[in-house]
Short mmCIF file of C-alpha atoms in Angstrom, two decimals:
data_model
loop_
_atom_site.label_atom_id
_atom_site.label_comp_id
_atom_site.label_asym_id
_atom_site.label_seq_id
_atom_site.Cartn_x
_atom_site.Cartn_y
_atom_site.Cartn_z
CA MET N 1 120.80 129.46 69.21
CA SER N 2 120.12 126.25 67.37
CA VAL N 3 117.24 124.10 68.55
CA LEU N 4 117.35 120.31 68.20
CA ARG N 5 114.71 119.08 65.86
CA PRO N 6 113.90 115.39 65.28
CA LEU N 7 113.43 115.54 61.51
CA ASP N 8 116.04 118.08 60.40
CA LYS N 9 118.35 115.36 59.05
CA LEU N 10 117.86 112.27 56.99
CA PRO N 11 117.93 108.98 58.88
CA SER N 12 121.02 106.85 58.40
CA LEU N 13 120.71 103.23 57.34
CA ASN N 14 120.65 100.71 60.22
CA THR N 15 121.94 103.24 62.71
CA ALA N 16 120.39 104.69 65.82
CA THR N 17 121.91 107.56 67.82
CA ILE N 18 121.41 108.33 71.46
CA LEU N 19 122.42 111.68 73.00
CA LEU N 20 123.22 111.66 76.72
CA VAL N 21 123.06 115.11 78.34
CA GLY N 22 124.37 115.59 81.84
CA THR N 23 127.00 117.32 84.02
CA GLU N 24 128.63 114.17 85.38
CA ASP N 25 131.20 113.21 82.77
CA ALA N 26 132.49 110.04 84.37
CA LEU N 27 129.00 108.58 84.91
CA LEU N 28 127.89 109.38 81.39
CA GLN N 29 131.00 107.72 79.99
CA GLN N 30 130.36 104.56 82.03
CA LEU N 31 126.75 104.42 80.87
CA ALA N 32 127.76 104.96 77.22
CA ASP N 33 130.37 102.15 77.41
CA SER N 34 127.81 99.83 78.91
CA MET N 35 125.25 100.58 76.20
CA LEU N 36 127.77 100.02 73.44
CA LYS N 37 128.61 96.59 74.90
CA GLU N 38 125.03 95.49 74.48
CA ASP N 39 124.32 93.17 71.59
CA CYS N 40 122.55 94.97 68.72
CA THR N 41 122.41 93.84 65.12
CA SER N 42 122.29 97.41 63.90
CA GLU N 43 124.80 100.10 64.74
CA LEU N 44 124.37 102.17 67.84
CA LYS N 45 126.02 105.55 68.28
CA VAL N 46 126.16 107.30 71.62
CA HIS N 47 126.94 111.02 71.88
CA LEU N 48 127.71 112.75 75.13
CA ALA N 49 127.08 116.41 75.87
CA LYS N 50 127.38 118.52 78.98
CA SER N 51 124.52 120.76 78.01
CA LEU N 52 122.49 121.99 75.05
CA PRO N 53 122.64 123.74 72.62
CA LEU N 54 125.15 121.58 70.78
CA PRO N 55 127.78 123.34 68.67
CA SER N 56 126.52 123.58 65.10
CA SER N 57 129.97 123.22 63.56
CA VAL N 58 130.15 119.46 64.20
CA ASN N 59 128.68 117.09 61.60
CA ARG N 60 126.51 114.66 63.52
CA PRO N 61 123.83 112.11 62.59
CA ARG N 62 120.16 112.49 63.40
CA ILE N 63 119.47 112.12 67.11
CA ASP N 64 116.90 109.40 67.85
CA LEU N 65 116.73 109.61 71.63
CA ILE N 66 117.83 112.27 74.14
CA VAL N 67 118.47 111.11 77.68
CA PHE N 68 118.76 113.85 80.28
CA VAL N 69 120.73 112.60 83.26
CA VAL N 70 119.88 114.34 86.53
CA ASN N 71 122.04 113.69 89.54
CA LEU N 72 119.85 113.96 92.64
CA HIS N 73 122.90 114.83 94.70
CA SER N 74 123.53 118.05 92.75
CA LYS N 75 121.17 120.96 92.23
CA TYR N 76 123.50 122.16 89.52
CA SER N 77 122.74 119.16 87.37
CA LEU N 78 118.98 119.88 87.65
CA GLN N 79 119.50 123.54 86.70
CA ASN N 80 121.65 122.45 83.75
CA THR N 81 118.94 120.05 82.59
CA GLU N 82 116.25 122.74 82.84
CA GLU N 83 118.40 125.11 80.80
CA SER N 84 119.10 122.47 78.14
CA LEU N 85 115.42 121.55 77.79
CA ARG N 86 114.79 124.99 76.29
CA HIS N 87 116.88 124.06 73.28
CA VAL N 88 114.86 120.99 72.32
CA ASP N 89 112.04 121.20 69.83
CA ALA N 90 108.59 120.30 71.16
CA SER N 91 108.11 117.40 68.74
CA PHE N 92 111.04 115.61 70.35
CA PHE N 93 108.86 114.97 73.38
CA LEU N 94 106.66 112.56 71.46
CA GLY N 95 108.66 109.55 72.66
CA LYS N 96 112.22 110.63 71.94
CA VAL N 97 113.12 112.09 75.29
CA CYS N 98 113.80 110.21 78.50
CA PHE N 99 114.84 111.41 81.98
CA LEU N 100 117.29 109.41 84.06
CA ALA N 101 117.54 110.22 87.77
CA THR N 102 120.62 108.90 89.46
CA GLY N 103 121.55 108.77 93.13
CA ALA N 104 118.16 108.18 94.76
CA GLY N 105 119.65 105.23 96.64
CA ARG N 106 121.83 107.38 98.87
CA GLU N 107 119.09 109.41 100.51
CA SER N 108 121.54 111.13 102.86
CA HIS N 109 123.36 112.78 99.95
CA CYS N 110 120.28 114.05 98.08
CA SER N 111 119.95 117.79 97.48
CA ILE N 112 116.91 117.53 95.27
CA HIS N 113 113.64 116.04 96.31
CA ARG N 114 112.48 113.08 94.19
CA HIS N 115 109.21 114.86 93.48
CA THR N 116 110.99 117.66 91.67
CA VAL N 117 112.16 115.30 88.92
CA VAL N 118 108.81 113.48 88.92
CA LYS N 119 107.13 116.84 88.25
CA LEU N 120 109.71 117.68 85.54
CA ALA N 121 109.14 114.40 83.74
CA HIS N 122 105.37 114.88 84.04
CA THR N 123 105.56 118.41 82.66
CA TYR N 124 107.43 117.17 79.59
CA GLN N 125 105.29 114.01 79.24
CA SER N 126 108.35 111.81 79.15
CA PRO N 127 109.32 108.73 81.09
CA LEU N 128 111.54 108.89 84.17
CA LEU N 129 113.93 106.08 85.04
CA TYR N 130 115.71 105.73 88.36
CA CYS N 131 119.15 104.24 88.60
CA ASP N 132 122.37 104.55 90.56
CA LEU N 133 125.11 105.15 88.04
CA GLU N 134 127.74 105.08 90.75
CA VAL N 135 127.04 101.38 91.28
CA PRO N 136 128.51 99.25 88.43
CA CYS N 137 125.85 96.55 88.56
CA SER N 138 123.16 99.02 87.61
CA TRP N 139 124.74 99.94 84.26
CA VAL N 140 123.47 96.90 82.35
CA PRO N 141 119.78 97.07 83.41
CA THR N 142 119.80 100.84 82.81
CA SER N 143 121.29 100.42 79.33
CA LEU N 144 118.71 97.77 78.50
CA SER N 145 115.87 100.04 79.64
CA LEU N 146 117.18 102.91 77.50
CA LEU N 147 117.63 100.69 74.46
CA THR N 148 114.08 99.40 74.87
CA TRP N 149 112.82 102.94 75.04
CA LEU N 150 114.90 103.85 71.98
CA ALA N 151 113.38 100.95 70.03
CA GLN N 152 109.90 101.91 71.09
CA GLY N 153 110.47 105.52 70.16
CA LEU N 154 111.75 104.60 66.75
CA SER N 155 108.90 102.22 66.00
CA GLU N 156 106.42 105.06 66.49
CA TRP N 157 108.04 107.08 63.70
CA PRO N 158 107.24 105.72 60.24
CA GLY N 159 109.97 104.72 57.87
CA SER N 160 112.71 103.89 60.31
CA GLN N 161 114.45 100.57 59.81
CA ALA N 162 116.66 100.74 62.84
CA SER N 163 113.90 99.89 65.34
CA ALA N 164 113.26 96.38 64.10
CA ALA N 165 116.96 95.68 64.02
CA LEU N 166 117.42 96.90 67.61
CA THR N 167 114.67 94.77 69.06
CA ASP N 168 116.13 91.70 67.40
CA GLY N 169 119.33 92.30 69.27
CA MET H 1 108.62 114.27 104.63
CA ASP H 2 106.71 116.92 102.74
CA SER H 3 103.78 118.17 104.68
CA TYR H 4 100.95 118.26 102.22
CA ASP H 5 97.73 120.13 102.91
CA ALA H 6 96.64 118.96 106.35
CA SER H 7 94.76 115.72 106.19
CA GLU H 8 91.28 115.85 107.63
CA SER H 9 90.49 113.18 110.18
CA THR H 10 89.03 110.05 108.61
CA PRO H 11 85.24 109.84 108.93
CA ARG H 12 83.93 107.52 111.63
CA GLN H 13 83.13 103.99 110.56
CA SER H 14 79.46 103.16 110.15
CA THR H 15 77.94 101.13 113.00
CA SER H 16 76.92 98.16 110.80
CA LEU H 17 79.29 95.21 111.16
CA ARG H 18 81.49 94.42 108.22
CA PRO H 19 83.91 91.56 107.69
CA GLU H 20 86.85 93.90 108.15
CA ASP H 21 85.75 94.70 111.69
CA TYR H 22 86.51 91.17 112.76
CA PHE H 23 90.15 91.56 111.97
CA ILE H 24 92.17 93.12 114.79
CA GLY H 25 93.82 96.33 113.70
CA ALA H 26 91.84 96.65 110.47
CA THR H 27 91.06 100.30 111.13
CA PHE H 28 94.75 100.96 111.80
CA LEU H 29 95.68 99.24 108.55
CA GLN H 30 93.14 101.30 106.64
CA LYS H 31 94.50 104.47 108.16
CA ARG H 32 98.04 103.43 107.22
CA LEU H 33 96.93 102.70 103.65
CA GLU H 34 95.27 106.10 103.43
CA SER H 35 98.37 107.87 104.65
CA VAL H 36 100.53 105.93 102.18
CA ARG H 37 98.13 106.78 99.34
CA LYS H 38 98.31 110.47 100.22
CA GLN H 39 102.04 110.39 100.04
CA THR H 40 102.20 108.73 96.64
CA SER H 41 99.85 111.16 94.86
CA PHE H 42 101.21 111.62 91.37
CA ILE H 43 101.30 115.39 91.13
CA PRO H 44 102.69 116.57 94.42
CA THR H 45 101.68 119.97 95.60
CA PRO H 46 104.69 122.05 96.66
CA PRO H 47 105.27 121.61 100.37
CA ARG H 48 104.59 124.40 102.80
CA ARG H 49 105.56 124.67 106.39
CA LYS H 50 104.71 126.99 109.24
CA ILE H 51 107.59 129.08 110.54
CA PRO H 52 108.25 127.82 114.06
CA HIS H 53 106.74 130.25 116.54
CA CYS H 54 105.98 130.09 120.24
CA SER H 55 103.04 127.75 120.61
CA GLN H 56 100.59 128.08 123.50
CA LEU H 57 102.12 125.04 125.17
CA GLN H 58 105.47 126.74 125.21
CA GLU H 59 104.41 128.76 128.20
CA ASP H 60 104.42 125.63 130.31
CA VAL H 61 108.05 125.04 129.51
CA ASP H 62 110.24 126.44 132.22
CA PRO H 63 113.38 127.93 130.65
CA GLN H 64 115.42 126.72 133.63
CA LYS H 65 114.21 123.13 133.22
CA VAL H 66 115.05 122.95 129.53
CA ALA H 67 118.33 124.89 129.85
CA PHE H 68 120.24 121.62 130.05
CA LEU H 69 118.92 120.70 126.57
CA LEU H 70 120.47 123.77 124.97
CA HIS H 71 124.06 124.30 123.90
CA LYS H 72 124.78 120.57 123.82
CA GLN H 73 125.47 118.48 120.77
CA TRP H 74 122.88 115.75 120.36
CA THR H 75 123.09 112.76 118.07
CA LEU H 76 119.76 111.96 116.43
CA TYR H 77 118.02 108.64 116.07
CA SER H 78 114.55 107.68 114.91
CA LEU H 79 112.67 105.22 117.08
CA THR H 80 109.72 103.00 116.28
CA PRO H 81 106.82 103.03 118.76
CA LEU H 82 107.45 101.49 122.19
CA TYR H 83 105.30 98.53 123.15
CA LYS H 84 103.72 98.56 126.59
CA PHE H 85 105.68 101.49 127.95
CA SER H 86 104.16 103.11 131.01
CA TYR H 87 104.99 106.42 132.59
CA SER H 88 104.14 105.10 136.05
CA ASN H 89 106.88 102.47 135.93
CA LEU H 90 109.79 104.82 135.54
CA LYS H 91 111.41 103.81 138.86
CA GLU H 92 111.20 100.16 137.86
CA TYR H 93 112.79 100.91 134.49
CA SER H 94 115.61 102.82 136.24
CA ARG H 95 116.34 99.80 138.37
CA LEU H 96 116.27 97.32 135.49
CA LEU H 97 118.40 99.47 133.24
CA ASN H 98 120.88 100.04 136.04
CA ALA H 99 121.26 96.28 136.53
CA PHE H 100 121.60 95.76 132.77
CA ILE H 101 124.33 98.40 132.42
CA VAL H 102 126.34 96.96 135.32
CA ALA H 103 125.99 93.45 133.82
CA GLU H 104 127.08 94.59 130.36
CA LYS H 105 130.06 96.48 131.64
CA GLN H 106 131.19 93.57 133.74
CA LYS H 107 130.90 91.34 130.71
CA GLY H 108 133.75 93.36 129.32
CA LEU H 109 131.83 94.48 126.25
CA ALA H 110 132.67 98.14 126.91
CA VAL H 111 136.12 98.00 128.36
CA GLU H 112 137.63 101.32 129.33
CA VAL H 113 140.51 101.76 131.64
CA GLY H 114 139.59 103.32 134.94
CA GLU H 115 135.88 102.82 134.29
CA ASP H 116 133.75 103.57 137.30
CA PHE H 117 131.10 100.88 137.73
CA ASN H 118 129.20 102.88 140.27
CA VAL H 119 126.56 104.40 138.07
CA LYS H 120 123.02 105.42 138.73
CA VAL H 121 120.30 105.59 136.12
CA ILE H 122 117.45 108.03 136.39
CA PHE H 123 114.31 108.13 134.27
CA SER H 124 112.27 111.33 134.44
CA THR H 125 109.60 113.04 132.45
CA VAL H 126 110.17 116.46 130.92
CA LEU H 127 106.97 118.42 130.98
CA GLY H 128 105.97 120.73 128.20
CA ILE H 129 108.00 119.35 125.35
CA LYS H 130 105.17 118.47 123.02
CA GLY H 131 103.34 120.02 120.13
CA THR H 132 99.68 119.21 120.88
CA GLN H 133 97.95 117.65 123.86
CA ARG H 134 97.82 114.34 121.97
CA ASP H 135 101.62 114.02 121.85
CA PRO H 136 103.02 111.76 124.58
CA GLU H 137 105.17 113.32 127.29
CA ALA H 138 108.87 113.51 126.60
CA PHE H 139 111.06 111.59 129.01
CA LEU H 140 114.70 111.65 129.87
CA VAL H 141 117.23 108.99 130.78
CA GLN H 142 120.44 110.03 132.54
CA ILE H 143 123.43 108.05 133.68
CA LEU H 144 125.14 109.63 136.65
CA SER H 145 128.25 108.50 138.33
CA LYS H 146 127.56 107.56 141.90
CA SER H 147 129.73 109.53 144.26
CA GLN H 148 132.13 107.43 146.29
CA LEU H 149 131.32 109.32 149.49
CA PRO H 150 128.24 108.14 151.36
CA SER H 151 126.83 111.69 151.63
CA GLU H 152 123.36 111.89 150.07
CA ASN H 153 123.37 115.44 148.78
CA ARG H 154 126.41 114.97 146.52
CA GLU H 155 124.88 114.34 143.09
CA GLY H 156 127.13 112.51 140.69
CA LYS H 157 128.42 113.88 137.42
CA VAL H 158 126.16 113.31 134.41
CA LEU H 159 127.91 110.85 132.17
CA TRP H 160 125.26 110.33 129.52
CA THR H 161 121.89 111.90 128.68
CA GLY H 162 119.26 110.70 126.28
CA TRP H 163 115.76 111.95 125.77
CA PHE H 164 112.74 110.83 123.78
CA CYS H 165 110.12 113.18 122.44
CA CYS H 166 107.32 113.60 119.95
CA ILE H 167 106.27 116.99 118.57
CA PHE H 168 103.19 117.11 116.33
CA GLY H 169 103.39 113.43 115.68
CA ASP H 170 99.75 113.09 114.59
CA SER H 171 100.47 111.20 111.38
CA LEU H 172 102.11 108.42 113.41
CA LEU H 173 99.83 108.57 116.43
CA GLU H 174 96.80 107.92 114.21
CA THR H 175 98.18 104.67 112.86
CA VAL H 176 99.18 102.83 116.05
CA SER H 177 97.06 101.10 118.64
CA GLU H 178 96.71 101.95 122.35
CA ASP H 179 99.48 99.60 123.52
CA PHE H 180 102.14 101.64 121.77
CA THR H 181 103.74 104.87 122.90
CA CYS H 182 105.03 106.95 120.00
CA LEU H 183 108.16 108.90 120.68
CA PRO H 184 109.89 108.85 117.32
CA LEU H 185 112.73 111.24 118.08
CA PHE H 186 115.61 110.22 120.28
CA LEU H 187 118.54 112.48 121.12
CA ALA H 188 121.70 111.29 122.85
CA ASN H 189 124.69 113.07 124.31
CA GLY H 190 127.63 111.13 125.78
CA ALA H 191 129.78 108.14 125.05
CA GLU H 192 128.81 106.03 122.07
CA SER H 193 129.23 102.82 124.09
CA ASN H 194 126.56 103.97 126.55
CA THR H 195 124.18 104.83 123.70
CA ALA H 196 124.62 101.31 122.32
CA ILE H 197 123.95 99.66 125.71
CA ILE H 198 120.86 101.75 126.38
CA GLY H 199 119.65 101.14 122.83
CA THR H 200 120.00 97.39 123.28
CA TRP H 201 118.01 97.46 126.52
CA PHE H 202 115.18 99.51 125.01
CA GLN H 203 115.02 97.29 121.95
CA LYS H 204 114.82 94.16 124.09
CA THR H 205 112.32 95.57 126.61
CA PHE H 206 109.93 97.46 124.38
CA ASP H 207 110.35 95.72 121.00
CA CYS H 208 111.36 98.91 119.23
CA TYR H 209 114.10 99.78 116.80
CA PHE H 210 116.59 102.64 116.75
CA SER H 211 118.15 103.87 113.57
CA PRO H 212 120.49 106.81 113.13
CA LEU H 213 118.78 109.80 111.57
CA ALA H 214 120.87 111.43 108.83
CA ILE H 215 119.81 114.82 107.50
CA ASN H 216 120.28 115.30 103.74
CA ALA H 217 121.19 118.48 101.95
CA PHE H 218 117.58 119.13 100.95
CA ASN H 219 116.43 119.17 104.55
CA LEU H 220 119.41 121.18 105.70
CA SER H 221 118.51 123.95 103.23
CA TRP H 222 114.94 123.91 104.59
CA MET H 223 116.31 124.23 108.14
CA ALA H 224 118.55 127.10 107.07
CA ALA H 225 115.60 128.97 105.58
CA MET H 226 113.23 128.31 108.50
CA TRP H 227 115.77 129.25 111.15
CA THR H 228 116.85 132.38 109.32
CA ALA H 229 113.19 133.33 109.17
CA CYS H 230 112.89 133.24 112.99
CA LYS H 231 112.73 136.66 114.64
CA MET H 232 115.48 137.08 117.12
CA ASP H 233 116.12 139.89 119.58
CA HIS H 234 119.84 139.51 119.35
CA TYR H 235 121.99 137.12 117.40
CA VAL H 236 124.45 134.97 119.27
CA ALA H 237 126.20 133.36 116.29
CA THR H 238 126.92 134.07 112.65
CA THR H 239 125.01 132.19 110.04
CA GLU H 240 127.39 129.65 108.58
CA PHE H 241 127.19 127.01 105.87
CA LEU H 242 129.63 124.23 105.10
CA TRP H 243 129.77 122.37 101.80
CA SER H 244 131.75 119.30 100.93
CA VAL H 245 133.18 119.09 97.44
CA PRO H 246 133.68 115.53 96.26
CA CYS H 247 137.09 115.37 94.65
CA SER H 248 140.04 113.05 94.85
CA PRO H 249 142.23 112.37 96.76
CA GLN H 250 140.72 114.29 99.67
CA SER H 251 137.41 116.07 99.73
CA LEU H 252 137.46 119.80 99.96
CA ASP H 253 135.33 121.81 102.41
CA ILE H 254 133.95 125.22 101.64
CA SER H 255 132.73 127.37 104.50
CA TYR H 256 130.57 130.44 103.96
CA ALA H 257 129.77 132.75 106.86
CA ILE H 258 127.19 135.56 106.71
CA HIS H 259 126.29 138.18 109.20
CA PRO H 260 122.93 136.99 110.66
CA GLU H 261 121.20 140.32 110.03
CA ASP H 262 122.21 140.16 106.36
CA ALA H 263 120.85 136.66 106.10
CA LYS H 264 117.56 137.80 107.64
CA ALA H 265 117.41 140.77 105.25
CA LEU H 266 117.90 138.39 102.32
CA TRP H 267 115.17 136.11 103.63
CA ASP H 268 112.76 139.01 104.06
CA SER H 269 113.25 140.06 100.48
CA VAL H 270 112.47 136.53 99.29
CA HIS H 271 109.62 135.76 101.66
CA LYS H 272 106.06 136.43 100.47
CA THR H 273 103.38 134.64 102.49
CA PRO H 274 103.44 135.57 106.15
CA GLY H 275 103.63 132.66 108.57
CA GLU H 276 104.49 130.06 105.93
CA VAL H 277 107.59 128.85 104.13
CA THR H 278 107.30 127.40 100.61
CA GLN H 279 109.68 125.32 98.52
CA GLU H 280 110.13 128.19 96.02
CA GLU H 281 111.24 130.57 98.74
CA VAL H 282 113.77 128.08 100.10
CA ASP H 283 115.15 127.47 96.61
CA LEU H 284 115.36 131.18 95.89
CA PHE H 285 117.09 131.88 99.22
CA MET H 286 119.72 129.27 98.53
CA ASP H 287 120.11 130.27 94.88
CA CYS H 288 120.87 133.81 95.95
CA LEU H 289 123.68 132.56 98.14
CA TYR H 290 124.97 130.30 95.36
CA SER H 291 124.97 133.01 92.71
CA HIS H 292 126.68 135.49 95.03
CA PHE H 293 129.41 132.97 95.71
CA HIS H 294 129.71 132.13 92.01
CA ARG H 295 130.07 135.79 91.07
CA HIS H 296 133.05 136.12 93.38
CA PHE H 297 134.73 132.74 93.18
CA LYS H 298 133.41 131.14 89.98
CA ILE H 299 132.50 127.95 91.89
CA HIS H 300 129.07 126.34 91.50
CA LEU H 301 128.11 125.53 95.08
CA SER H 302 124.96 123.85 93.77
CA ALA H 303 127.16 121.06 92.46
CA THR H 304 128.55 120.34 95.94
CA ARG H 305 126.91 118.86 99.00
CA LEU H 306 125.66 120.94 101.92
CA VAL H 307 126.77 119.23 105.10
CA ARG H 308 126.35 121.76 107.90
CA VAL H 309 124.10 124.68 108.65
CA SER H 310 124.63 126.90 111.66
CA THR H 311 122.39 129.79 112.74
CA SER H 312 121.61 131.59 116.00
CA VAL H 313 118.60 129.29 116.49
CA ALA H 314 120.34 125.94 116.02
CA SER H 315 123.04 124.20 114.11
CA ALA H 316 122.70 120.86 112.26
CA HIS H 317 125.15 118.48 110.60
CA THR H 318 124.29 115.96 107.93
CA ASP H 319 125.48 113.05 110.11
CA GLY H 320 122.51 113.62 112.37
CA LYS H 321 123.97 115.97 114.95
CA ILE H 322 122.09 118.97 116.27
CA LYS H 323 122.74 121.73 118.73
CA ILE H 324 119.90 123.98 119.79
CA LEU H 325 120.86 127.46 120.95
CA CYS H 326 117.60 129.26 121.50
CA HIS H 327 114.92 128.03 123.90
CA LYS H 328 112.26 130.18 122.23
CA TYR H 329 112.30 128.02 119.07
CA LEU H 330 113.05 124.69 120.73
CA ILE H 331 109.64 123.24 119.89
CA GLY H 332 109.84 124.42 116.28
CA VAL H 333 113.25 122.79 115.73
CA LEU H 334 112.08 119.56 117.37
CA ALA H 335 108.87 119.56 115.27
CA TYR H 336 110.83 119.44 112.06
CA LEU H 337 113.15 116.73 113.37
CA THR H 338 110.16 114.69 114.51
CA GLU H 339 108.80 114.95 110.97
CA LEU H 340 112.08 113.61 109.56
CA ALA H 341 112.12 110.80 112.11
CA ILE H 342 108.53 109.79 111.30
CA PHE H 343 109.41 109.83 107.61
CA GLN H 344 112.34 107.52 108.23
CA ILE H 345 110.23 105.12 110.28
CA GLU H 346 107.61 104.96 107.61
#
């Protein structure tokens, strides 16, 4: 089983790649479209995956940020995230992983307690963002938060040119 | 909503005067801040709950008197504390509410053909429905139709029943002053129009606020585990779960029925600490059911939404409807609902 490592590929020039991992296809697609609409001077690539490990047969660029999308309405999405986390190298958690919890607004539909994801994010020392991907007006602020986190993560790794370009945008 | 390790009572204030003492309600504000701080602790300890068992107060409850509470579907609401409510004025409240109902119905706000305007309102206390001695007494409001015949001993038909209670409401009782009566859980059975009228009167008279209490899937799975854990002499109903699958154009419902003894056997194999239920045990219990279903039908129930849980103790629906079937565990069921109501108020 291949494990995702942050430095196993060479960085591409003026490109940053985000990987969104989650079970809700439609929501991930909406978020990806919203992020690509944002103004960036350098190129942004967004990959979507249902779960990890990723198939090794595909030729893909180096992943700069992994966003695990957990739907608080579905225990299955939490179990899927926990399974996928096993296939990520430990050095990724130094600023290149982010958790996104969606659906906290509709308390009556929640199957997972908020504290479960808080504990998960705390265990992996990664930030946790809350959003409601089912509501269209939340896509833009969520995309901006993720892009800011991507820029911050990139700036902490020496020799990456994409970070400066992203923050200009 | 999670019950963390029981909070010790706050230490008494020192007798020296401080500027805060001059502000009315400062101690209450401090207590509220402390309770909020406890809830927002960064690393939450996993919640534990006691399995509902017969408390010592239960012996005061006469099974005949509470029989009318069982086997009825109640709609749940959470209620903020009532201002200047007094148990000695119940007759006065009956009279005022009666007049209000008649006035509202004559206004034409609740127009129903063939409506009988001869109604009688009765307020009464229900003894024994409380968790500790500190909890206020539960009270009941009933709307009866007045019989047309002048004979006194013909009691009218009960048209609507609503009752207010508080079971183990210490976290709320600590934070309010003496003028308020805390009865955070309200249960109603009867026509929705009557519930609305009664709600309006209470809100105007006691400056409180009703809001419907929905039960999410997380709490329903806790209820399923706690009620399956209850020891029963004989089971009156199968244990049944209902899930709603969100798909277009119409949502799909999946119903899963288990023999209650099998459910209890599964729970016993999962359960470790006697007298307590932990989050891990609830998750494991539900995961066993999910994986069994997946093995047979290849459907991930964990991706769907649990909407209804039905056991021999009680049955609950996510819209805030409850039916209690067993008087032995009445207090236990109400205790958990009170906790949810208090969480919603806060």
